[in-house]
Coordinates of C-alpha atoms and ligand atoms in Angstrom, one line a residue:
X1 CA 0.0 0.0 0.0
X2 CA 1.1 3.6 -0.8
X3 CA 1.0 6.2 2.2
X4 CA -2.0 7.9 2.6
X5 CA -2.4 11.7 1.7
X6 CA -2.8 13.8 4.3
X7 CA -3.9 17.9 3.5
X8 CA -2.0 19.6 1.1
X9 CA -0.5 23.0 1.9
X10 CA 0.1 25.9 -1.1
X11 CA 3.2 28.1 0.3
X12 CA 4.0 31.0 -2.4
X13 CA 7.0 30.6 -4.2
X14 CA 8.8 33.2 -1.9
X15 CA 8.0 31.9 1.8
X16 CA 9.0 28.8 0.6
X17 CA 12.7 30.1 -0.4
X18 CA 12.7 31.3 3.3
X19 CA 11.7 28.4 4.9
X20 CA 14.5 26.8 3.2
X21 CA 17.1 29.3 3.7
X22 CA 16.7 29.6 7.4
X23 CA 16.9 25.1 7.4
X24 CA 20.3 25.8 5.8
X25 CA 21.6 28.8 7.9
X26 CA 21.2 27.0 10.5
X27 CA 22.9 23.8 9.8
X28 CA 25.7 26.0 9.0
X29 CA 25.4 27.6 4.8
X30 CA 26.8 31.0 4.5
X31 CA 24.2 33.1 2.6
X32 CA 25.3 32.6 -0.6
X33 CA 24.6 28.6 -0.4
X34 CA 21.6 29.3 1.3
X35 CA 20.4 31.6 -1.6
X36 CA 21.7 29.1 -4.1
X37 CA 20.1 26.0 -2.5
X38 CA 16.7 27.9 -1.9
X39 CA 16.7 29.3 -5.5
X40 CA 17.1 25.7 -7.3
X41 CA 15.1 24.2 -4.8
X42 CA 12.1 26.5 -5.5
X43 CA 12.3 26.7 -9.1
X44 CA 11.9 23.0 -9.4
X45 CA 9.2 23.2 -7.6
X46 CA 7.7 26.3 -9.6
X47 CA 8.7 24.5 -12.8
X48 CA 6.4 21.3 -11.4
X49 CA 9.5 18.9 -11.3
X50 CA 8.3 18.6 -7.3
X51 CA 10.6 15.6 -7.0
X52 CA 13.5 17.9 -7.2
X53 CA 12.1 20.4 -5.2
X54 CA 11.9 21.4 -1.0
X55 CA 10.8 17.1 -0.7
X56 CA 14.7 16.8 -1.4
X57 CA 15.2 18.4 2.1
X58 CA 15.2 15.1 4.0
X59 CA 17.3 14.1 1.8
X60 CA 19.7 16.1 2.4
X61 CA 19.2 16.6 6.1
X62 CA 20.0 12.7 6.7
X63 CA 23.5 13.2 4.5
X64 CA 24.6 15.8 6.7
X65 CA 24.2 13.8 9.6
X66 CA 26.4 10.5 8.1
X67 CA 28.9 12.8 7.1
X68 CA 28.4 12.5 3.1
X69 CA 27.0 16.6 2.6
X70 CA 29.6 19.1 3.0
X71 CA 28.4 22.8 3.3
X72 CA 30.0 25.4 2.2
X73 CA 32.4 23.7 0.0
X74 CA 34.3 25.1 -3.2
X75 CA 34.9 22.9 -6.3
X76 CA 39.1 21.7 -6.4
X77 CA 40.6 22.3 -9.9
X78 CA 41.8 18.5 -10.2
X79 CA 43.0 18.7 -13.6
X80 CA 42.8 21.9 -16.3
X81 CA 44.4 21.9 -19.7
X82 CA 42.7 24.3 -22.6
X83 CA 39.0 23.7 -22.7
X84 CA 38.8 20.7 -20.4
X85 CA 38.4 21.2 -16.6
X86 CA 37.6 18.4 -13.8
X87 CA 36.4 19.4 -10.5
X88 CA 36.4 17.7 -7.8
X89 CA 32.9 18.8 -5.8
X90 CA 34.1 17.6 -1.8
X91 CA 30.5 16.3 -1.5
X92 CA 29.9 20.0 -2.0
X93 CA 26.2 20.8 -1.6
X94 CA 25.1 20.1 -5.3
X95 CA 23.2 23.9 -5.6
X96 CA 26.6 25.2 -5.4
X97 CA 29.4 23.1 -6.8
X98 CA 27.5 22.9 -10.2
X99 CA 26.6 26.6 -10.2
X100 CA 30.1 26.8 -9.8
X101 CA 31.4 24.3 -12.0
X102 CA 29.3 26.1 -14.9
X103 CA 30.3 29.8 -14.2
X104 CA 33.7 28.1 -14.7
X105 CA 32.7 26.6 -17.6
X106 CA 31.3 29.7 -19.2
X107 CA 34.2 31.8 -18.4
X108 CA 36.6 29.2 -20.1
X109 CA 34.3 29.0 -23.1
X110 CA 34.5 32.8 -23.2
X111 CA 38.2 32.2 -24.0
X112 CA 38.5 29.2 -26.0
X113 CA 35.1 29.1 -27.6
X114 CA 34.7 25.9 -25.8
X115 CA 34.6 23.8 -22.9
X116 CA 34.6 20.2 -21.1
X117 CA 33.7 20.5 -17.3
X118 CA 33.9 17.3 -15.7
X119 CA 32.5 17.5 -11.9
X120 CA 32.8 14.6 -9.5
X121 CA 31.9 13.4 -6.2
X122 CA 29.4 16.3 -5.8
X123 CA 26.4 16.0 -3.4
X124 CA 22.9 15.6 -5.4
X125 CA 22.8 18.3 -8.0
X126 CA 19.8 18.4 -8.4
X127 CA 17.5 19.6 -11.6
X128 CA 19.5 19.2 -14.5
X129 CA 17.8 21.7 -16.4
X130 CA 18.6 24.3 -13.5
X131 CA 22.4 24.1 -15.6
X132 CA 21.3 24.1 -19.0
X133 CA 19.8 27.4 -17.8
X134 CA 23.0 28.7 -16.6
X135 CA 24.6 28.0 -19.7
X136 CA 21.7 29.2 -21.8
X137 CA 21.6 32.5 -20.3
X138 CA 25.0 33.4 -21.4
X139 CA 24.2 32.6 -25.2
X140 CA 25.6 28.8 -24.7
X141 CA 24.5 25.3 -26.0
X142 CA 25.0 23.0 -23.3
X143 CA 24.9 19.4 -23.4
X144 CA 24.8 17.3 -19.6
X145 CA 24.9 13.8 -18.8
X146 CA 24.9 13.0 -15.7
X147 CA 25.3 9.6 -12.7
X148 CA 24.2 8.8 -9.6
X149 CA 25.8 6.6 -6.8
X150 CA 23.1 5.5 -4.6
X151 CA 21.4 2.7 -3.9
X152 CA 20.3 1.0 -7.0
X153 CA 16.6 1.4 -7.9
X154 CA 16.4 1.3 -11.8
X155 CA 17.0 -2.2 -13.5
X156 CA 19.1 -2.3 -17.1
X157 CA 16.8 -3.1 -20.1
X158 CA 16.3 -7.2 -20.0
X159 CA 17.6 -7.3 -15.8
X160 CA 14.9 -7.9 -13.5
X161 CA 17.2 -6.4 -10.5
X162 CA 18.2 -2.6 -9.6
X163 CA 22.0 -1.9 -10.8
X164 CA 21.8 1.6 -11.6
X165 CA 20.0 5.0 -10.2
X166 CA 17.8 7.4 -12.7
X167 CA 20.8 8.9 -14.3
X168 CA 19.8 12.1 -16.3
X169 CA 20.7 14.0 -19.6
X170 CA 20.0 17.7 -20.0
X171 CA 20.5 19.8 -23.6
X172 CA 20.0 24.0 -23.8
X173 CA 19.5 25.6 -26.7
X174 CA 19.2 29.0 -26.4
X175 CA 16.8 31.1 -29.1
X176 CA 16.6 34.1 -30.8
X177 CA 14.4 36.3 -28.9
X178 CA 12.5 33.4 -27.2
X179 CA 13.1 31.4 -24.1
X180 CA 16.0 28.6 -24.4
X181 CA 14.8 25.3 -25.2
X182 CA 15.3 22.7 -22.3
X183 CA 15.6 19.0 -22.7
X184 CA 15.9 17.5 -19.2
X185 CA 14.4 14.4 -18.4
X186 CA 15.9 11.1 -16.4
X187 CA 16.8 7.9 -18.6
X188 CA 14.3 6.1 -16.0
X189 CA 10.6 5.8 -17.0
X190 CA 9.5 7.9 -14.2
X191 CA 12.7 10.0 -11.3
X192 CA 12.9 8.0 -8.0
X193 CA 11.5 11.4 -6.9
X194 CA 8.6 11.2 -8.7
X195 CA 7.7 7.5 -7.5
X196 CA 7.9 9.4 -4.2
X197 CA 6.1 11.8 -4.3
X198 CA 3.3 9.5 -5.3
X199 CA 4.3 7.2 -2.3
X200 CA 4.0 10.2 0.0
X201 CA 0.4 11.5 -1.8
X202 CA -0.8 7.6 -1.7
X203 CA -1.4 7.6 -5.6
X204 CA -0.5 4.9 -8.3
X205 CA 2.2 5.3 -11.2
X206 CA 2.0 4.4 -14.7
X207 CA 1.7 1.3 -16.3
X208 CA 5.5 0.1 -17.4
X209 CA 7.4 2.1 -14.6
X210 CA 8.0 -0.5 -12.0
X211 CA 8.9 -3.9 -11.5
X212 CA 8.3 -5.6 -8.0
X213 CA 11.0 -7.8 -6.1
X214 CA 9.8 -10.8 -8.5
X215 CA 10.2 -9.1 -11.6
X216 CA 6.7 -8.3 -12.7
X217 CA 4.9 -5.3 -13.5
X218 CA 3.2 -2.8 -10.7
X219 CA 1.9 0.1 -10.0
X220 CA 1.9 0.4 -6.7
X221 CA 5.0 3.0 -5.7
X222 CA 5.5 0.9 -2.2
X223 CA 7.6 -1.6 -4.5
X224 CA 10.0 0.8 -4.2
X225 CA 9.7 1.7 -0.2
X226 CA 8.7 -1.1 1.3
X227 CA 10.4 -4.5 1.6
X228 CA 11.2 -6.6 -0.5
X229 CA 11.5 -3.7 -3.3
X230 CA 11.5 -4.2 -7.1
X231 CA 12.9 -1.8 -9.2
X232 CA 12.2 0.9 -11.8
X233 CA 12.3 0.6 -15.7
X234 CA 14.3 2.8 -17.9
X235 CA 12.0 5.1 -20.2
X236 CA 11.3 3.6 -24.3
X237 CA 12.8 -0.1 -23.4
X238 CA 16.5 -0.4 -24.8
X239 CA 16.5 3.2 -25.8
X240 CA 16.2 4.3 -22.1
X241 CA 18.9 1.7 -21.0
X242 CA 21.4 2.8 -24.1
X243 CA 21.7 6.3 -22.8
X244 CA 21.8 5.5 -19.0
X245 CA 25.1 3.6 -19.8
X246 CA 26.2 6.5 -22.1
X247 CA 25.7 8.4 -18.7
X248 CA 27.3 5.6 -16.6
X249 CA 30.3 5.9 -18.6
X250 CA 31.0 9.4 -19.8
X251 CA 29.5 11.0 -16.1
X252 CA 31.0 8.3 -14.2
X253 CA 33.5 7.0 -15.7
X254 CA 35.3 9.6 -18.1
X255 CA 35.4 12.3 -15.5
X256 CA 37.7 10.2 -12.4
X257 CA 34.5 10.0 -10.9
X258 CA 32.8 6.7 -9.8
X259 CA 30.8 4.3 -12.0
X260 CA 27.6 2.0 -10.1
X261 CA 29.4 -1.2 -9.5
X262 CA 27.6 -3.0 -6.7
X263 CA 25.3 -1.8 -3.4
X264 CA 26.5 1.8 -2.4
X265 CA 28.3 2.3 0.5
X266 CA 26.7 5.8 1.4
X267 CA 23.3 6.3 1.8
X268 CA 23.9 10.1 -0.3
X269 CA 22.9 11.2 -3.6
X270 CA 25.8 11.5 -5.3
X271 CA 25.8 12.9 -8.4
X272 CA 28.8 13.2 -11.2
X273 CA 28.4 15.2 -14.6
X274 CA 30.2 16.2 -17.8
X275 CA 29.2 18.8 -19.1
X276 CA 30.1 20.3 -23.0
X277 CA 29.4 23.5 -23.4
X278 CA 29.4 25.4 -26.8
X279 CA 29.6 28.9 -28.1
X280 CA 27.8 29.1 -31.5
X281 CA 30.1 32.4 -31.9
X282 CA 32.8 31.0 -31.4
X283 CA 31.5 28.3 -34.0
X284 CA 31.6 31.0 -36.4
X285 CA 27.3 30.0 -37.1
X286 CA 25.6 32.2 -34.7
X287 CA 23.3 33.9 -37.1
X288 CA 22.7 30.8 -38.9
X289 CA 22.4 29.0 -35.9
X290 CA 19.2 31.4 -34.7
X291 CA 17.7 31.3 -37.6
X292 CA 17.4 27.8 -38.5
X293 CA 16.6 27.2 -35.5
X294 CA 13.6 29.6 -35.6
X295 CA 12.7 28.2 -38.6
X296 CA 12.2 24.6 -37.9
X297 CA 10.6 25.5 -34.7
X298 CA 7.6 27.3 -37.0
X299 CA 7.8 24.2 -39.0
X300 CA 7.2 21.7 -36.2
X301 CA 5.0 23.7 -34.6
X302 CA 2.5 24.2 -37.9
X303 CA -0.7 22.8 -37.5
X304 CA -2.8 21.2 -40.0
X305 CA -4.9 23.5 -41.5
X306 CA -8.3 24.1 -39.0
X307 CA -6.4 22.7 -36.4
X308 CA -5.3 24.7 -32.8
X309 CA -1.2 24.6 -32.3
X310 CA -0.4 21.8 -30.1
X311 CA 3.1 21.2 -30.3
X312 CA 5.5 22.4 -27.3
X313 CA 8.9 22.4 -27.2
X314 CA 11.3 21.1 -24.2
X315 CA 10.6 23.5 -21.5
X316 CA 7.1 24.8 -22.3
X317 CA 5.3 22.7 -19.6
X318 CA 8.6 23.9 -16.8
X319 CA 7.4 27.6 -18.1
X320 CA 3.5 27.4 -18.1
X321 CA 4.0 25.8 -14.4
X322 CA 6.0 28.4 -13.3
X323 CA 3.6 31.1 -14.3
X324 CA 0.8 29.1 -12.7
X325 CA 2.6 28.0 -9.4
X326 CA 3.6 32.2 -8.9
X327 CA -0.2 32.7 -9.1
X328 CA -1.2 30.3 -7.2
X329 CA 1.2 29.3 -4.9
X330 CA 3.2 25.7 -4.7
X331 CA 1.8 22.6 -3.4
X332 CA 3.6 20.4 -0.5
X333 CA 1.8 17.8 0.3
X334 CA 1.4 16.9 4.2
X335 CA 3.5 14.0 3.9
X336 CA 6.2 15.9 2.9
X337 CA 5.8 19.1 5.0
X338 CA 6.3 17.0 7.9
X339 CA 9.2 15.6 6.4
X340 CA 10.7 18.9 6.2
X341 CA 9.7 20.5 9.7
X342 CA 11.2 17.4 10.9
X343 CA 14.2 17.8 8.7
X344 CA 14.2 21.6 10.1
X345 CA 14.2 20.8 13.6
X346 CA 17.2 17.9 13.1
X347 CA 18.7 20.9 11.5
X348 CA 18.4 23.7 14.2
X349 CA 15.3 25.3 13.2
X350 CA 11.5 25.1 15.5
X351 CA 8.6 23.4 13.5
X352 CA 7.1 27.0 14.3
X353 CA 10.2 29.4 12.9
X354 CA 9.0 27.0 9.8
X355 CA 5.4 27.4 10.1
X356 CA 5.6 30.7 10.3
X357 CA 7.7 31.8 7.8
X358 CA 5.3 29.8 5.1
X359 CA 2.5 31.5 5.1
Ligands
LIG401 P1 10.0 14.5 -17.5 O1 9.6 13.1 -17.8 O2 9.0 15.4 -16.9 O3 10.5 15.1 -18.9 C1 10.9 16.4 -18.8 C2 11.4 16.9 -20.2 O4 10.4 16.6 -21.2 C3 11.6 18.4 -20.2 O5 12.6 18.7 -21.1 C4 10.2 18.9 -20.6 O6 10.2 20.2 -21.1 C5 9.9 17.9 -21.7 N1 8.5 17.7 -22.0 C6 7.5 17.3 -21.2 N2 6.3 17.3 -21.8 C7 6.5 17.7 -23.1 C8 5.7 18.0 -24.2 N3 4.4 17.7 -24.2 N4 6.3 18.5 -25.3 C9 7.6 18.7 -25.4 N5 8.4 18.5 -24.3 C10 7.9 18.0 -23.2 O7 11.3 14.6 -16.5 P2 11.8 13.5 -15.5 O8 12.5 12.4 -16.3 O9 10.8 13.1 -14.6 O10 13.0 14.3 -14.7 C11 12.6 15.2 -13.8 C12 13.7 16.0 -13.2 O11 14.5 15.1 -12.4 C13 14.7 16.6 -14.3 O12 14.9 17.9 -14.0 C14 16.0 15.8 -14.1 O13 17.2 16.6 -14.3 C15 15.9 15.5 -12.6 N6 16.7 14.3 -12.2 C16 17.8 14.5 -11.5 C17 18.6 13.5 -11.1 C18 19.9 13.7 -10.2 O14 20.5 12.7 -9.9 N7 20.3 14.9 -9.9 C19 18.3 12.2 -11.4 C20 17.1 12.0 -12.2 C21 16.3 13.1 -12.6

């Protein structure tokens, strides 16, 4: 059985970066972490990718207390010869070490019209998107892919057991005059996240997304919370499973960080990523760039005559959430609110500092 939903609350999209901020300044983040953490936090949230969002807090409350989240931490220049850079994140608190990862990235791409960053050993990083956006801001085409060392949850294409986690890709593709396209999406059939979040509202998942502890198909998300656990599928069969070991190898193993080779030792989200990142200037194709670009996007978007447009490009549905969740407010569902008051209070924060700075 999945938990049972308990009342939702709708916090607005600044109260919530407060309550997170003060959970963090207490366990120790200097301001700048705490804005960075309660920034991508947020916007996951306001972009409806909730399984990236304030839920994560637990998360990272019980890594601080084993020792595997370090706050505070800068990114160590391992290795750094023309465009290629690999940082070493410390277990750096993800929000930070791949903000700064990128805005090394983009300053190195500034002089050499390109650049390889490869960070390891970072703490969870969170929404990949969230760099894409970094990158796209500036003008630059990004590519990510991305690995997780944690307990295994997703099984390869034809396995019936969990050997990998819900390793995730993300592309910008910044427009002319028009919001940066954003592909970001894990190579699982649904994020772990997600399966929570269902867990914690007591609602079912798709058909194809899990396997129970036998190997066959469920939808219940306690197969993966509750003894004895399944696993999760990756998304379009072998297709999925392809580019989860693309990410297995050029994330985990290209970049010195680790690759999934049996149980994890650490309970942590650990995330490694390389990321290529690409001036079209610099490529000599800028304008070009643009206006293809432009073009094909009227193209695939055409409708057949009579018809309505309904063709969205990567990054739509994040944007038309946004705008809806800074009307409306953001959901956290009770499960998860009570996750994070008690997440606050293990972090030095009263249950009513929290209550009270939601509102
Ligand atoms: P998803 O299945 O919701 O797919 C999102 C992608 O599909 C986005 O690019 C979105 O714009 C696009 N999209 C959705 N509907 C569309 C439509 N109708 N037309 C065009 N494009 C559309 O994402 P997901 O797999 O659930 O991943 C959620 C988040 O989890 C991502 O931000 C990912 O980076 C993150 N994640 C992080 C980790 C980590 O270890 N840090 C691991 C897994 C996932």
């Amino acid at each position: 059985m999945a938990g049972s939903a308990v009342q939702e609350k709708r916090i607005g999209a600044e109260a919530l970066k407060a309550v997170v901020r003060e959970i963090f300044r207490a366990a120790g983040s200097n301001a700048r972490e705490c804005g960075l953490v309660a920034d991508h936090l947020v916007e996951a949230n306001l972009k409806g990718h909730d399984s990236h969002g304030v839920g994560m807090i637990p998360a990272y409350a019980a890594s601080l207390a084993a020792g595997d989240l370090v706050l505070n931490a800068t990114p160590r220049i391992v290795q750094d010869i023309g465009g290629t850079m690999v940082l070493d994140g410390g277990l750096g608190l993800g929000q930070s070490t791949a903000h700064d990862a990128m805005a090394l990235g983009i300053e190195r791409v500034r002089e050499t019209g390109s650049a390889i960053v490869a960070l390891r050993n970072s703490h969870h990083i969170g929404r990949i998107g969230h760099w894409a956006e970094q990158c796209a801001r500036e003008g630059l085409v990004s590519i990510h892919f991305v690995n997780v060392i944690s307990e295994p949850v997703v099984a390869p294409f034809g396995g019936k057991l969990p050997r990998l986690v819900t390793n995730p890709i993300s592309i910008g593709i910044p427009r002319l005059k028009a919001e940066p396209v954003i592909v970001d999406f894990a190579t699982s059939k649904l994020a772990h996240g997600k399966i929570r979040v269902a867990y914690n509202k007591g609602v079912q998942v798709p058909d194809g997304t899990l396997i129970d502890a036998d190997g066959h198909p469920t939808n219940d998300p306690a197969a993966m919370f509750e003894a004895p656990t399944g696993a999760i599928l990756p998304f379009g069969e072998h297709k999925g499973w392809t580019l989860a070991f693309a990410c297995e190898a050029l994330a985990g193993a290209l970049t010195g960080g680790l690759a999934m080779k049996g149980p994890s030792s650490r309970k942590a989200i650990i995330n490694n990523m390389l990321s290529i990142i690409l001036s079209p200037d610099a490529m000599g194709t800028q304008a070009s760039y643009l206006s293809e670009l432009e073009e094909f996007v009227r193209w695939a978007q055409l409708p057949s005559s009579g018809e309505a447009p309904s063709v969205l490009l990567p990054g739509d549905p994040e944007r038309a959430m946004k705008t809806q969740r800074l009307a409306e407010g953001i959901p956290v569902d009770g499960n998860t609110w009570a996750q994070i008051l008690a997440s606050g209070v293990s972090m030095g924060v009263s249950e009513a500092t929290l209550e009270a700075l939601a509102i």
